[in-house]
Coordinates of C-alpha atoms in Angstrom, one line a residue:
M240 CA -8.3 30.6 201.5
K241 CA -10.7 30.4 204.2
Q242 CA -14.5 32.1 203.0
L243 CA -13.1 32.0 198.9
P244 CA -14.1 28.5 198.2
L245 CA -17.7 29.2 199.8
V246 CA -18.3 31.8 196.7
F247 CA -16.1 29.2 194.1
G248 CA -19.0 27.4 195.4
L249 CA -21.1 28.8 193.4
F250 CA -20.2 28.1 190.0
V251 CA -22.1 26.3 187.9
A252 CA -18.7 24.3 187.0
T253 CA -18.5 23.7 190.9
V254 CA -20.1 19.5 190.2
L255 CA -16.7 18.7 187.5
V256 CA -14.8 20.1 189.9
V257 CA -15.3 18.7 192.7
V258 CA -15.9 15.2 190.9
A259 CA -12.0 16.1 190.1
F260 CA -11.0 16.5 192.9
V261 CA -12.5 14.7 194.8
F262 CA -12.5 11.1 193.2
L263 CA -9.0 11.4 191.0
D264 CA -5.7 11.3 192.5
T265 CA -3.4 12.1 189.0
D266 CA -0.5 12.5 191.1
T267 CA 2.2 9.9 189.3
Q268 CA 5.5 8.5 190.7
D269 CA 8.8 9.8 189.1
E270 CA 9.7 8.4 186.0
S271 CA 13.4 8.5 185.7
V272 CA 14.6 11.0 183.4
V273 CA 16.7 9.2 180.3
L274 CA 19.9 11.2 179.8
G275 CA 20.4 10.9 176.0
G276 CA 20.1 7.0 176.2
R277 CA 17.9 4.4 175.8
D278 CA 15.6 1.7 177.9
P279 CA 16.3 -1.6 176.3
T280 CA 13.8 -3.1 178.1
A281 CA 11.5 -1.0 176.5
S282 CA 9.7 -3.0 174.0
Q283 CA 5.4 -1.6 173.2
P284 CA 3.2 -2.0 170.7
S285 CA 2.7 0.4 167.7
S286 CA -0.9 1.9 168.5
P287 CA -3.6 0.6 167.0
A288 CA -5.1 2.8 164.4
L289 CA -8.9 5.1 165.2
A290 CA -11.5 1.8 164.8
P291 CA -14.9 1.4 167.1
V292 CA -15.0 -0.8 169.5
A293 CA -18.4 -2.8 170.7
N294 CA -20.3 -2.3 174.0
N295 CA -21.9 -5.6 173.6
G296 CA -23.7 -4.4 176.9
E297 CA -20.4 -4.7 179.1
R298 CA -19.2 -1.4 180.9
T299 CA -15.4 -0.7 180.9
A300 CA -13.1 -0.1 183.9
M301 CA -13.9 4.2 183.9
Q302 CA -9.9 5.7 183.7
V303 CA -8.2 7.6 185.6
A304 CA -8.2 10.7 185.4
A305 CA -4.7 13.0 184.2
P306 CA -4.6 16.5 183.8
V307 CA -7.0 18.1 180.8
V308 CA -4.8 21.9 180.6
A309 CA -6.3 24.3 179.0
V310 CA -3.9 26.9 179.0
V311 CA -2.9 26.1 175.6
E312 CA -4.2 25.8 173.1
T313 CA -3.3 25.5 169.2
P314 CA -5.3 26.1 166.6
V315 CA -7.0 23.9 165.2
G316 CA -5.6 23.6 161.5
A317 CA -2.2 23.4 163.6
I318 CA -2.6 19.7 165.3
P319 CA -0.5 17.9 163.8
E320 CA -2.3 14.9 162.5
S321 CA -1.0 12.0 163.9
Y322 CA -2.5 14.0 167.1
R323 CA -5.5 14.0 166.0
Q324 CA -5.6 9.7 165.6
A325 CA -3.8 9.2 169.5
L326 CA -8.2 10.9 170.2
G327 CA -10.5 8.9 170.8
G328 CA -14.7 9.2 170.3
L329 CA -17.1 8.3 171.8
V330 CA -21.4 7.2 169.5
G331 CA -25.0 6.6 170.5
R332 CA -27.9 7.5 170.4
V333 CA -30.6 9.8 171.7
V334 CA -34.1 7.5 172.5
E335 CA -37.8 7.7 174.6
E336 CA -38.5 6.3 177.2
S337 CA -40.6 4.9 174.0
G338 CA -37.9 4.2 172.1
E339 CA -38.6 6.3 169.3
P340 CA -35.7 8.1 168.4
V341 CA -34.8 11.9 169.6
A342 CA -33.4 13.7 165.9
D343 CA -31.9 16.8 166.0
V344 CA -30.5 17.6 169.5
R345 CA -26.8 18.9 171.0
V346 CA -25.2 15.9 173.0
A347 CA -22.8 17.6 174.5
I348 CA -19.2 16.1 176.3
A349 CA -18.6 17.5 179.4
G350 CA -15.9 17.8 181.6
G351 CA -12.3 17.5 182.4
G352 CA -9.1 16.8 184.5
A353 CA -7.9 17.0 187.6
T354 CA -5.8 19.9 186.3
T355 CA -8.3 21.3 184.5
F356 CA -8.4 25.1 186.3
L357 CA -5.3 25.0 187.5
F358 CA -3.2 26.7 185.1
P359 CA 0.6 27.9 185.6
R360 CA 2.0 30.8 186.3
D361 CA 3.2 32.0 183.3
G362 CA -0.6 32.2 182.7
I363 CA -0.3 35.8 182.2
R364 CA 1.2 36.7 180.1
S365 CA -1.3 35.5 177.9
S366 CA -3.2 37.7 176.4
D367 CA -6.0 35.1 176.4
L368 CA -6.4 34.5 180.3
T369 CA -10.4 32.7 180.1
L370 CA -11.7 29.9 182.0
P371 CA -11.0 26.1 180.2
D372 CA -15.0 25.1 177.6
L373 CA -15.8 22.0 179.9
I374 CA -17.6 21.3 177.2
L375 CA -14.6 18.8 174.9
G376 CA -16.9 17.7 172.3
E377 CA -21.0 17.5 170.9
A378 CA -22.2 16.7 167.7
R379 CA -26.6 17.0 167.3
T380 CA -28.3 13.6 167.2
D381 CA -28.6 12.1 163.4
G382 CA -32.1 10.7 161.8
E383 CA -32.0 8.4 163.7
G384 CA -31.7 9.7 166.6
R385 CA -28.1 8.9 167.0
F386 CA -24.9 11.0 167.4
R387 CA -21.1 11.4 167.0
I388 CA -18.3 12.9 168.6
E389 CA -14.9 12.6 168.2
G390 CA -11.0 14.7 168.7
L391 CA -11.5 13.6 172.1
E392 CA -8.9 13.4 175.3
T393 CA -9.1 11.0 177.0
R394 CA -7.9 10.2 180.6
V395 CA -11.6 12.6 181.3
L396 CA -14.3 12.2 183.8
G397 CA -17.6 13.8 183.3
A398 CA -20.5 13.8 181.7
V399 CA -23.2 13.7 178.5
L400 CA -25.9 16.1 178.2
I401 CA -28.3 16.5 176.8
D402 CA -30.0 20.1 175.1
P403 CA -28.2 21.6 177.7
G404 CA -29.5 25.1 178.7
G405 CA -32.6 24.2 177.0
P406 CA -36.1 21.7 176.9
R407 CA -34.5 18.9 177.6
A408 CA -32.2 19.2 179.8
F409 CA -30.6 15.9 181.0
F410 CA -27.6 14.1 181.5
T411 CA -25.8 11.1 183.1
V412 CA -22.4 10.6 183.8
L413 CA -20.3 9.1 180.7
E414 CA -19.4 5.8 181.8
Q415 CA -17.0 4.7 178.9
V416 CA -14.6 7.3 178.9
P417 CA -12.9 7.6 176.2
E418 CA -10.0 5.1 174.3
S419 CA -7.5 6.4 172.6
G420 CA -7.3 5.8 168.9
A421 CA -10.9 4.3 169.0
V422 CA -14.4 5.5 169.1
R423 CA -15.9 3.6 172.2
D424 CA -20.0 2.7 171.5
L425 CA -22.2 5.0 174.4
G426 CA -25.1 2.6 173.9
D427 CA -28.4 4.2 173.7
I428 CA -28.8 7.0 175.5
V429 CA -32.6 7.3 177.3
L430 CA -34.6 10.2 177.2
P431 CA -37.3 9.9 180.9
A432 CA -40.6 10.2 180.2
C433 CA -41.3 14.5 180.6
V434 CA -44.1 16.4 181.5
T435 CA -45.3 19.8 180.1
L436 CA -45.2 22.3 181.6
T437 CA -46.7 26.1 180.3
G438 CA -48.0 29.0 181.9
I439 CA -48.1 32.7 181.7
V440 CA -45.2 35.3 183.4
V441 CA -47.0 38.3 184.8
D442 CA -46.4 41.4 187.1
E443 CA -47.6 42.4 190.2
R444 CA -49.9 44.4 187.8
D445 CA -51.1 41.3 186.1
V446 CA -48.9 42.8 183.2
P447 CA -47.1 39.8 180.4
L448 CA -43.3 39.7 181.7
P449 CA -41.2 38.9 178.8
G450 CA -38.1 37.2 179.2
V451 CA -38.4 35.7 181.8
R452 CA -36.0 32.9 182.4
V453 CA -38.2 30.7 183.1
R454 CA -35.9 26.6 185.4
A455 CA -38.0 23.1 186.4
P456 CA -34.4 21.7 188.1
N457 CA -35.6 18.3 189.8
I458 CA -35.0 20.1 193.3
P459 CA -36.7 20.6 196.9
N460 CA -37.6 24.7 197.0
M461 CA -36.0 23.9 200.4
A462 CA -32.9 23.8 198.6
L463 CA -33.8 27.1 196.7
G464 CA -35.1 29.3 198.0
F465 CA -32.8 30.7 201.1
G466 CA -30.9 33.5 198.2
V467 CA -29.3 30.6 196.0
E468 CA -31.5 31.9 192.7
D469 CA -30.7 35.4 192.4
F470 CA -27.3 34.2 191.3
R471 CA -27.0 34.6 187.3
A472 CA -24.0 35.6 184.8
G473 CA -23.4 39.2 185.3
C474 CA -24.1 39.3 188.6
S475 CA -21.3 39.5 191.8
I476 CA -20.4 38.2 195.5
L477 CA -19.8 40.4 198.4
V478 CA -18.1 37.7 201.6
D479 CA -17.7 39.1 204.3
D480 CA -17.0 37.4 207.3
D481 CA -14.2 37.3 210.5
S482 CA -11.5 35.3 208.5
L483 CA -11.1 37.9 205.9
D484 CA -8.5 41.1 206.5
Q485 CA -12.7 42.9 205.5
P486 CA -15.0 42.7 203.5
F487 CA -14.6 41.7 199.7
V488 CA -15.9 41.7 196.7
F489 CA -15.4 38.4 194.7
V490 CA -16.2 39.2 190.2
P491 CA -16.9 36.1 189.2
P492 CA -15.0 35.4 185.6
R493 CA -17.6 36.6 182.9
E494 CA -17.1 32.7 181.4
V495 CA -19.1 31.7 183.8
E496 CA -22.3 32.7 180.9
R497 CA -21.0 29.7 179.6
Y498 CA -21.3 27.8 182.7
E499 CA -24.5 28.5 182.9
K500 CA -25.8 27.2 180.7
L501 CA -24.9 23.1 181.4
L502 CA -26.8 22.8 184.8
P503 CA -29.0 20.1 183.0
F504 CA -32.0 22.0 184.5
P505 CA -35.7 22.0 181.5
T506 CA -35.1 26.4 180.6
T507 CA -37.0 28.4 178.6
F508 CA -37.2 31.4 177.9
T509 CA -41.3 33.6 178.2
D510 CA -42.4 35.2 174.8
S511 CA -43.2 38.8 174.0
E512 CA -47.1 37.7 175.7
G513 CA -44.9 36.4 178.6
R514 CA -46.2 33.1 177.5
F515 CA -43.6 29.8 178.3
T516 CA -43.7 26.5 177.6
L517 CA -41.2 23.9 179.2
P518 CA -41.8 20.6 177.7
G519 CA -39.3 19.2 179.6
V520 CA -40.0 18.5 183.8
Q521 CA -39.6 15.1 185.1
P522 CA -42.9 13.3 186.7
G523 CA -42.9 14.3 190.5
L524 CA -41.9 18.0 192.7
P525 CA -39.9 19.9 190.7
S526 CA -39.5 23.0 191.6
L527 CA -39.8 26.4 189.2
V528 CA -37.1 29.3 189.2
L529 CA -38.2 32.8 187.5
D530 CA -35.6 35.5 187.1
D531 CA -34.9 38.4 184.7
G532 CA -33.0 40.2 186.6
V533 CA -34.9 42.9 187.3
H534 CA -37.9 41.0 189.5
L535 CA -37.4 39.8 192.7
A536 CA -36.0 36.0 190.9
S537 CA -38.9 33.6 193.3
V538 CA -38.8 30.1 193.2
L539 CA -42.7 28.0 193.0
G540 CA -42.7 24.3 195.3
P541 CA -43.3 22.0 194.8
I542 CA -45.4 21.6 192.6
P543 CA -47.1 18.0 191.6
T544 CA -46.0 18.7 188.1
G545 CA -49.0 14.9 186.8
A546 CA -48.3 12.0 185.2
A547 CA -45.4 11.4 182.6
G548 CA -46.9 12.6 179.2
S549 CA -49.5 15.2 180.4
T550 CA -49.6 19.0 180.0
K551 CA -49.6 20.9 183.8
D552 CA -50.7 24.4 183.0
M553 CA -50.1 27.0 186.2
G554 CA -51.7 29.6 184.5
R555 CA -50.9 32.7 185.5
I556 CA -47.4 33.5 187.7
P557 CA -47.2 36.8 189.4
M558 CA -43.9 37.5 189.8
P559 CA -43.0 39.6 192.7
D560 CA -41.7 42.9 192.0
G561 CA -39.0 43.2 195.1
E562 CA -38.0 45.8 197.5
S563 CA -36.2 48.8 196.7
L564 CA -33.2 50.4 198.9
V565 CA -31.7 53.8 198.5
V566 CA -27.4 53.4 198.5
R567 CA -25.8 57.1 198.5
V568 CA -21.9 56.9 197.8
L569 CA -19.9 59.3 200.2
D570 CA -16.3 60.4 199.5
D571 CA -13.6 59.8 202.6
Q572 CA -14.7 63.9 203.1
N573 CA -17.7 63.2 203.6
E574 CA -18.5 64.7 200.5
P575 CA -21.8 62.7 197.6
V576 CA -19.4 61.1 195.0
A577 CA -21.9 61.4 191.4
G578 CA -22.2 58.8 188.2
A579 CA -20.2 55.9 190.4
S580 CA -20.9 52.9 189.9
V581 CA -22.8 50.5 192.4
M582 CA -24.1 46.8 192.6
V583 CA -26.4 45.8 196.4
G584 CA -28.3 42.4 196.7
S585 CA -30.1 41.1 199.6
R586 CA -27.5 38.7 201.7
L587 CA -28.1 34.6 201.5
K588 CA -30.1 33.2 204.7
V589 CA -27.4 30.6 205.2
G590 CA -23.9 32.9 205.5
P591 CA -22.4 35.8 205.2
V592 CA -22.4 36.8 201.0
A593 CA -24.2 39.0 199.8
I594 CA -25.7 38.5 195.8
L595 CA -24.9 41.6 194.0
K596 CA -26.7 42.7 190.7
G597 CA -25.5 46.5 189.3
P598 CA -24.5 48.3 188.0
F599 CA -26.6 50.9 188.8
T600 CA -24.8 54.4 188.6
T601 CA -25.6 57.7 191.7
A602 CA -26.6 60.7 191.0
A603 CA -25.3 64.6 191.2
D604 CA -26.5 63.8 195.0
G605 CA -24.5 60.5 195.1
R606 CA -27.7 58.3 195.7
V607 CA -29.2 55.9 193.6
E608 CA -32.3 53.5 194.0
V609 CA -32.4 50.2 193.4
G610 CA -35.0 47.3 193.6
G611 CA -36.0 44.0 193.1
L612 CA -34.2 43.4 196.3
R613 CA -36.1 40.3 199.5
A614 CA -37.3 42.1 202.0
S615 CA -33.7 41.1 204.2
L616 CA -30.7 42.5 204.5
A617 CA -29.3 44.1 202.1
S618 CA -25.6 45.1 201.7
G619 CA -23.1 46.5 198.1
A620 CA -20.0 47.9 196.8
A621 CA -19.4 51.7 194.8
R622 CA -16.9 52.2 192.8
T623 CA -15.8 55.4 190.7
D624 CA -13.8 53.3 188.0
A625 CA -13.6 50.7 186.6
R626 CA -10.2 50.6 187.2
Q627 CA -10.9 49.9 190.3
A628 CA -11.7 47.5 193.4
W629 CA -14.9 47.8 194.5
A630 CA -15.6 49.7 198.1
P631 CA -18.4 47.7 200.1
S632 CA -20.1 48.4 202.3
T633 CA -19.5 48.5 206.4
E634 CA -23.5 47.6 206.6
S635 CA -26.0 45.7 206.2
V636 CA -30.2 47.5 205.8
S637 CA -33.3 46.2 205.1
A638 CA -34.7 46.8 202.2
G639 CA -38.4 48.2 201.7
T640 CA -38.1 49.9 205.8
G641 CA -36.7 53.7 203.9
Q642 CA -33.2 52.4 205.3
E643 CA -30.3 54.2 203.1
L644 CA -27.6 51.8 202.9
K645 CA -24.7 53.8 202.6
I646 CA -21.4 53.7 201.5
V647 CA -17.8 55.3 201.2
L648 CA -15.4 54.6 199.2
P649 CA -11.7 55.5 201.5
G650 CA -8.6 57.2 200.0
L651 CA -6.4 54.7 197.9
R652 CA -3.0 54.2 198.1
T653 CA 0.4 54.2 196.7
A654 CA 2.7 51.4 196.7
T655 CA 6.1 51.4 195.7
L656 CA 8.1 48.7 194.0
V657 CA 11.5 48.0 194.1
V658 CA 12.5 45.5 191.2
R659 CA 16.8 44.8 191.0
D660 CA 17.9 41.5 189.9
A661 CA 20.3 39.4 191.9
D662 CA 23.4 41.2 191.8
G663 CA 21.2 44.4 193.2
R664 CA 20.8 46.5 190.2
A665 CA 18.1 48.0 188.8
V666 CA 15.5 46.7 186.0
P667 CA 13.4 48.5 184.3
G668 CA 10.7 48.5 181.7
A669 CA 9.7 46.0 183.8
R670 CA 5.4 45.2 183.5
I671 CA 3.6 46.1 186.8
L672 CA 0.4 43.9 186.9
G673 CA -0.9 43.3 190.2
R674 CA -5.0 42.4 191.2
A675 CA -6.9 42.8 194.8
M676 CA -7.1 40.0 197.0
P677 CA -9.2 39.4 200.7
N678 CA -6.3 38.0 202.1
D679 CA -2.4 37.6 201.9
D680 CA -1.3 33.5 202.1
D681 CA -4.1 34.0 199.6
E682 CA -1.7 32.5 196.1
D683 CA -3.1 30.1 195.3
V684 CA -6.8 31.7 193.6
P685 CA -5.7 30.7 189.7
D686 CA -5.9 34.4 188.1
F687 CA -8.4 32.7 185.7
I688 CA -10.6 33.2 189.3
V689 CA -9.2 37.1 190.2
R690 CA -7.4 38.7 186.8
P691 CA -4.2 40.9 187.5
D692 CA -5.0 43.9 186.4
P693 CA -2.4 46.1 184.6
L694 CA -1.3 48.5 186.1
D695 CA 0.9 50.5 183.9
D696 CA -0.8 53.2 183.3
R697 CA -1.2 54.4 186.6
V698 CA 3.2 53.1 187.1
E699 CA 5.6 56.2 187.5
I700 CA 9.3 56.0 187.3
G701 CA 11.6 56.9 190.3
E702 CA 13.9 58.6 190.8
D703 CA 16.8 55.5 191.1
G704 CA 13.7 53.3 188.9
E705 CA 12.2 51.8 191.6
Y706 CA 8.5 51.8 189.8
I707 CA 5.6 54.0 191.7
V708 CA 1.8 52.8 191.1
S709 CA -0.6 55.1 192.4
Q710 CA -4.5 55.2 192.7
L711 CA -5.0 51.7 194.5
S712 CA -7.3 51.1 196.6
P713 CA -7.2 49.9 200.2
H714 CA -6.9 46.3 200.0
T715 CA -4.2 43.6 200.4
W716 CA -2.4 43.2 196.5
E717 CA 0.2 41.4 195.3
F718 CA 1.7 42.6 192.7
I719 CA 3.3 40.8 189.9
V720 CA 6.2 42.1 188.2
D721 CA 7.5 40.8 184.2
A722 CA 9.9 41.8 182.8
D723 CA 12.1 40.1 179.5
G724 CA 14.4 37.8 180.5
Y725 CA 14.1 37.2 184.0
A726 CA 11.3 34.8 186.3
L727 CA 8.8 36.1 187.0
E728 CA 7.8 37.2 190.6
R729 CA 4.3 38.0 192.8
K730 CA 4.4 39.0 196.5
F731 CA 1.4 40.7 198.6
V732 CA 1.4 43.7 200.1
N733 CA -1.5 44.7 202.6
L734 CA -2.8 48.7 201.6
V735 CA -4.9 48.3 203.7
W736 CA -4.1 50.8 206.6
H737 CA -0.9 52.8 204.6
D738 CA 1.1 52.8 201.7
E739 CA 3.6 50.5 201.8
R740 CA 7.5 49.8 199.8
E741 CA 8.3 46.5 198.8
T742 CA 11.5 45.1 197.1
F743 CA 11.0 42.1 194.2
E744 CA 14.4 40.0 193.6
L745 CA 14.2 38.8 189.9
Q746 CA 15.6 35.5 189.2
A747 CA 17.0 35.0 185.1
V748 CA 16.1 32.4 183.1
A749 CA 17.3 30.8 179.8
S750 CA 15.3 29.2 177.6
H751 CA 16.0 24.6 178.4
P752 CA 15.3 22.3 175.1
I753 CA 13.7 18.9 176.6
Q754 CA 12.3 16.3 173.8
V755 CA 9.8 13.7 173.9
V756 CA 9.7 10.5 172.6
R757 CA 8.4 7.0 173.1
A758 CA 10.5 4.5 174.6
S759 CA 9.4 1.3 172.2
D760 CA 11.8 2.9 169.0
R761 CA 12.6 6.7 169.7
S762 CA 10.7 8.1 167.9
P763 CA 9.6 11.9 168.4
V764 CA 6.1 12.0 170.1
E765 CA 4.7 15.3 168.5
H766 CA 2.0 17.1 170.2
A767 CA 2.1 15.8 173.8
L768 CA 1.6 18.0 176.5
L769 CA 4.5 19.3 179.2
V770 CA 2.5 20.7 182.6
V771 CA 6.3 21.9 184.6
Y772 CA 5.6 22.0 188.3
G773 CA 7.7 23.5 190.9
D774 CA 9.4 21.7 193.7
E775 CA 6.8 22.4 196.6
S776 CA 4.3 20.2 198.2
W777 CA 1.6 20.6 196.6
G778 CA 3.3 21.8 193.0
R779 CA 2.5 23.8 191.5
Q780 CA 2.1 24.6 187.7
L781 CA 4.5 27.5 186.8
T782 CA 4.5 26.4 182.6
T783 CA 3.6 24.6 179.9
A784 CA 4.6 23.8 176.2
R785 CA 3.7 21.3 174.0
T786 CA 5.9 19.8 171.6
K787 CA 7.3 19.9 168.0
K788 CA 7.5 17.3 164.8
D789 CA 10.2 16.6 166.1
G790 CA 9.8 15.6 169.6
T791 CA 11.7 19.0 170.9
A792 CA 10.3 21.8 173.0
E793 CA 11.4 25.2 175.0
L794 CA 10.2 24.7 178.6
R795 CA 10.7 28.8 179.6
S796 CA 9.6 31.4 182.0
L797 CA 12.5 28.6 184.2
A798 CA 14.8 30.1 186.7
D799 CA 18.1 27.5 187.4
G800 CA 16.6 24.9 189.7
S801 CA 14.5 21.0 190.6
Y802 CA 11.0 21.2 188.7
S803 CA 8.9 18.0 188.3
V804 CA 8.1 17.6 184.4
E805 CA 5.0 16.3 184.3
V806 CA 4.0 14.0 180.6
V807 CA 0.5 13.9 179.1
Y808 CA -0.6 11.7 174.9
P809 CA -3.2 9.9 174.3
G810 CA -2.7 6.8 174.6
L811 CA 1.0 6.7 176.2
A812 CA 1.4 6.2 180.1
V813 CA 1.6 9.9 181.4
T814 CA 5.2 10.3 182.9
R815 CA 6.2 12.4 185.8
A816 CA 9.9 12.8 185.8
S817 CA 11.8 14.9 188.2
V818 CA 14.4 17.9 185.8
D819 CA 17.4 20.0 186.7
L820 CA 17.7 23.1 185.3
P821 CA 20.3 24.3 183.0
S822 CA 21.4 20.3 182.1
E823 CA 24.7 19.4 180.6
E824 CA 22.6 17.0 178.8
P825 CA 19.5 16.8 176.6
V826 CA 16.3 16.8 178.5
V827 CA 15.0 13.2 177.0
V828 CA 11.6 11.8 178.4
E829 CA 10.0 8.9 176.9
L830 CA 7.8 7.4 177.7
L831 CA 5.8 4.2 177.4
E832 CA 2.6 3.2 175.3
G833 CA 1.6 1.6 179.1
A834 CA -1.4 -1.5 179.6
T835 CA -4.3 -2.1 179.4
I836 CA -6.1 -4.0 182.5
K837 CA -8.6 -5.9 182.5
G838 CA -10.9 -7.9 185.3
S839 CA -14.6 -8.4 187.0
V840 CA -15.7 -7.4 190.7
I841 CA -17.0 -10.1 193.2
D842 CA -19.8 -8.8 195.1
R843 CA -20.3 -10.9 198.1
G844 CA -20.2 -14.0 195.5
G845 CA -22.6 -12.5 193.1
P846 CA -21.5 -9.6 190.0
P847 CA -22.7 -6.5 191.4
S848 CA -26.4 -5.7 191.4
E849 CA -25.3 -1.6 190.5
P850 CA -22.7 0.2 187.9
L851 CA -19.9 0.3 190.3
L852 CA -17.2 3.1 189.6
I853 CA -13.8 1.6 188.8
M854 CA -10.3 3.7 190.4
L855 CA -6.1 2.4 189.3
Q856 CA -4.2 4.0 191.4
R857 CA -0.4 2.9 191.7
R858 CA 0.6 0.3 194.8
G859 CA 0.9 2.3 198.2
E860 CA -1.0 5.5 197.4
R861 CA -3.3 3.9 199.8
S862 CA -1.9 3.1 203.3
R863 CA -5.6 0.9 204.2
S864 CA -8.6 -0.1 201.4
S865 CA -11.0 0.9 204.1
D866 CA -9.5 4.2 202.5
V867 CA -11.5 4.1 199.1
P868 CA -15.0 4.6 199.6
R869 CA -18.2 2.3 198.4
L870 CA -18.8 4.0 194.3
T871 CA -21.6 4.1 193.0
V872 CA -22.2 5.3 189.4
S873 CA -25.2 7.1 190.5
D874 CA -23.1 8.7 193.1
L875 CA -21.5 11.0 191.0

């Protein structure tokens, strides 16, 4: 991937992902697979019963995160009681600086492990291919400001969110991770004393604007005023860079709106008279961000708020209409296209990216006028069918200058896919899926980021059983062939310049049984998560499974070969085992109870002056102690 990380960086959830990937290394040493036998030296105490763990004013060492994979969703009623008891809980209290409890406020634990966003390759077979929910658990405070959240996965990094998406939005790093079979006390979470901002948002004609989102991030306006404030749920992103085969329009998953609401910025909306009251603003010099998806998004600031506890009236705040731009859509014969969908947006000042809003629909002459743009270069994209990839404009023009942005829809392509088994026989009844990609080396882009679409309604079967897929936009396509009894097969086909023919050879698969037991007494482990990786150096997730009551699971979608199976269960050691399939003997993975490490940190002869982040890694994973940066909790 080249420019795609820049695009993904606009996601609300990026901060949590970066934390997980930068600070965590979840690779574990391969453990031996026990084939029918048991380790006589393995003798561990059973897990403790669910009981509160007192904080006692001490900070517990933060555990190294293990995978938290959201792919395998089990209905709440189907989660066994033994697994529920193995989960952890958190309690705490939310108070004002004065010590007064904050009642009836939402408290959420947000975060995940290092594999939260890496779904398995066969996840496309699920009809619910969605982004994971970063909210691990939530509750509302009672009259004394107390909250209790149970049923939390362990081994995660994250944050405690107070009133996410609301006027008192605040977050603090989760300094204690949930512990299996216990409830940890986070103590008092003190909300800083705040300022209340009030005002009325009006348009250029001094008419009050209802429904405007008002946010007050404690971020300098120079860090916001380069166009990123244009992004809101429903927008798309055009990336135009020389490293790409061609300009590419990235359509964020629909769940981005859910992530956007997790931003720890005090947020409210104007009422029917354009008025707003925002009580959770930290004193200082915050920015004020206004947007409604119609007018030009605005960043005001820095705003001197005054002392904590005060109210600052911003008066009447004008929200500009922005500049307008006429877009004309033509087909490959230079004829106007009526009814085409169009997205348009201003280009960012810091890179080859434009944030597009829409869609808008062209009239009979192929034109549509779009407002709310900046007085700067703008780009756009168009398509005539929701099944098509967006065709980006090949040029940018300045909005508000009377120039017209022209978008030419290119001719469509056809791909002929020859699908054969290992013996060269045609495979009938295959399901064809595909997704347009910016490059032919973006195979690591997860399916939930750029979703493959079913293409069956565009497939005809040829005389020799080949699959002829038509009505494809001229992009590099990744095609996925899914046939019963065979492993998924993926290939990139470049359709930028002309039609192509490609052969897919499918590998037969079988169901492979595996059992997970405790090493201490060989008792089965129910509802353990199994994540199967390929033998590549990075280790791409191939499939996942959950064990049944007898500790067994079926590994599906796997051809014969060597794999690495990682087993995760709260309170038990994360174990990765090498497995050769098929196996002549039953495959049994034994899980140790794990251990607790306690200690103290001496910093220049005394205790640390600030909270430090403690990470646990296997010996030998870091070659030099200097490789480990000095990290404090506040660094996160």
